[in-house]
Short mmCIF file of C-alpha atoms in Angstrom, two decimals:
data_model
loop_
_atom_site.label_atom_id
_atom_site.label_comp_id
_atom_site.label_asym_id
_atom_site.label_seq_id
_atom_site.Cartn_x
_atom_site.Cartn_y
_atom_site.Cartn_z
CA UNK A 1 -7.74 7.35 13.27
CA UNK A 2 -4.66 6.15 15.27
CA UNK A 3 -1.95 7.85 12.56
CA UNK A 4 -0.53 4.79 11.17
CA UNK A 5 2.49 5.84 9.06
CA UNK A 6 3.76 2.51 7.66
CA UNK A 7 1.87 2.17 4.77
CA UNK A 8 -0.83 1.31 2.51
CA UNK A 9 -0.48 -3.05 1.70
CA UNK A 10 -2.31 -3.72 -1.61
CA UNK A 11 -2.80 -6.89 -2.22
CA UNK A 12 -5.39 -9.38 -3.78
CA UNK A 13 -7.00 -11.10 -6.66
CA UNK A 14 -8.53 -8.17 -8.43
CA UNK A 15 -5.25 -6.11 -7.30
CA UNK A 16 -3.00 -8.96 -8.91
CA UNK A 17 -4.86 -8.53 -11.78
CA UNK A 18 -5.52 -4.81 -12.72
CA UNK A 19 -2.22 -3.40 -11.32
CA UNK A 20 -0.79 -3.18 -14.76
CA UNK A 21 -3.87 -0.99 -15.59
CA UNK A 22 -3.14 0.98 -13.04
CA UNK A 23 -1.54 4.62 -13.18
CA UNK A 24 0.75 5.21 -10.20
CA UNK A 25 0.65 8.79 -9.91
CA UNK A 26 -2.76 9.08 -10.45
CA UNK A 27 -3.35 6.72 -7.85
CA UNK A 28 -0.70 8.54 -5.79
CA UNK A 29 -2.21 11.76 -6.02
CA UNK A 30 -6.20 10.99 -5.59
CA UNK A 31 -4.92 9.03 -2.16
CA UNK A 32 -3.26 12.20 -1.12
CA UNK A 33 -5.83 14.80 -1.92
CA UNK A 34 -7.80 14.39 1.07
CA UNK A 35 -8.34 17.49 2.91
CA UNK A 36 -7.04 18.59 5.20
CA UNK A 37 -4.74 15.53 5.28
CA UNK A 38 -2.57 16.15 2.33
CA UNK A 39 0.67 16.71 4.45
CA UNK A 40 0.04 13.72 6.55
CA UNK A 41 -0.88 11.49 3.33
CA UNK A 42 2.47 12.63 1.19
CA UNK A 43 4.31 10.71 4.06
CA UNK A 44 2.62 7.67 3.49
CA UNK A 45 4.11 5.30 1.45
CA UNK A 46 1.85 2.81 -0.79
CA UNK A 47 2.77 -1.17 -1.88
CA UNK A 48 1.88 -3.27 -4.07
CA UNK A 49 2.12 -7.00 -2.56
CA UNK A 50 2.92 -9.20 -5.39
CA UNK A 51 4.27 -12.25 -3.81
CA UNK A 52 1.57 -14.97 -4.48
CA UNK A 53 1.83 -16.35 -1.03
CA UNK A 54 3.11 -13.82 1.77
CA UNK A 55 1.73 -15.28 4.56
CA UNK A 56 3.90 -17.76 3.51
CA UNK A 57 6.77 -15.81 2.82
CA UNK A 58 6.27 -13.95 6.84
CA UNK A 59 6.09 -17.31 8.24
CA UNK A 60 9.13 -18.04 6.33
CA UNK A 61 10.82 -14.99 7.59
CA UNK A 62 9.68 -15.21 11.16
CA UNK A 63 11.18 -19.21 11.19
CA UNK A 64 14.17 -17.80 9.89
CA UNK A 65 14.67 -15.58 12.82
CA UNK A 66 14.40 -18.29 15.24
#
């Protein structure tokens, strides 16, 4: 709705769990085949968040900058 281009954050539980299941292209290419948005959704990339704590890990980051 607002064109956000810096990505798709996957993270989670369930995520943690099944993202060795998971088949990146296929992933890749269902996301993108949305039309009419294909050009706009090649652009975007996707993560995978595996850090067990990253709220920890930005408040971390953030205290470092200080």
């Amino acid at each position: 709705m607002l064109a956000a281009e810096g990505g798709v954050f996957l993270y989670g539980g369930v995520v943690q769990k099944l993202s060795s299941l998971m088949d990146a292209q296929r992933f890749r290419t269902a996301f993108e085949a949305k039309s009419p948005l294909e050009p706009f959704l090649e652009k975007i990339p996707i993560h995978l968040i595996t850090n067990p704590a990253p709220g920890l890990a930005g408040c971390a980051a953030v205290a470092a900058a200080w």
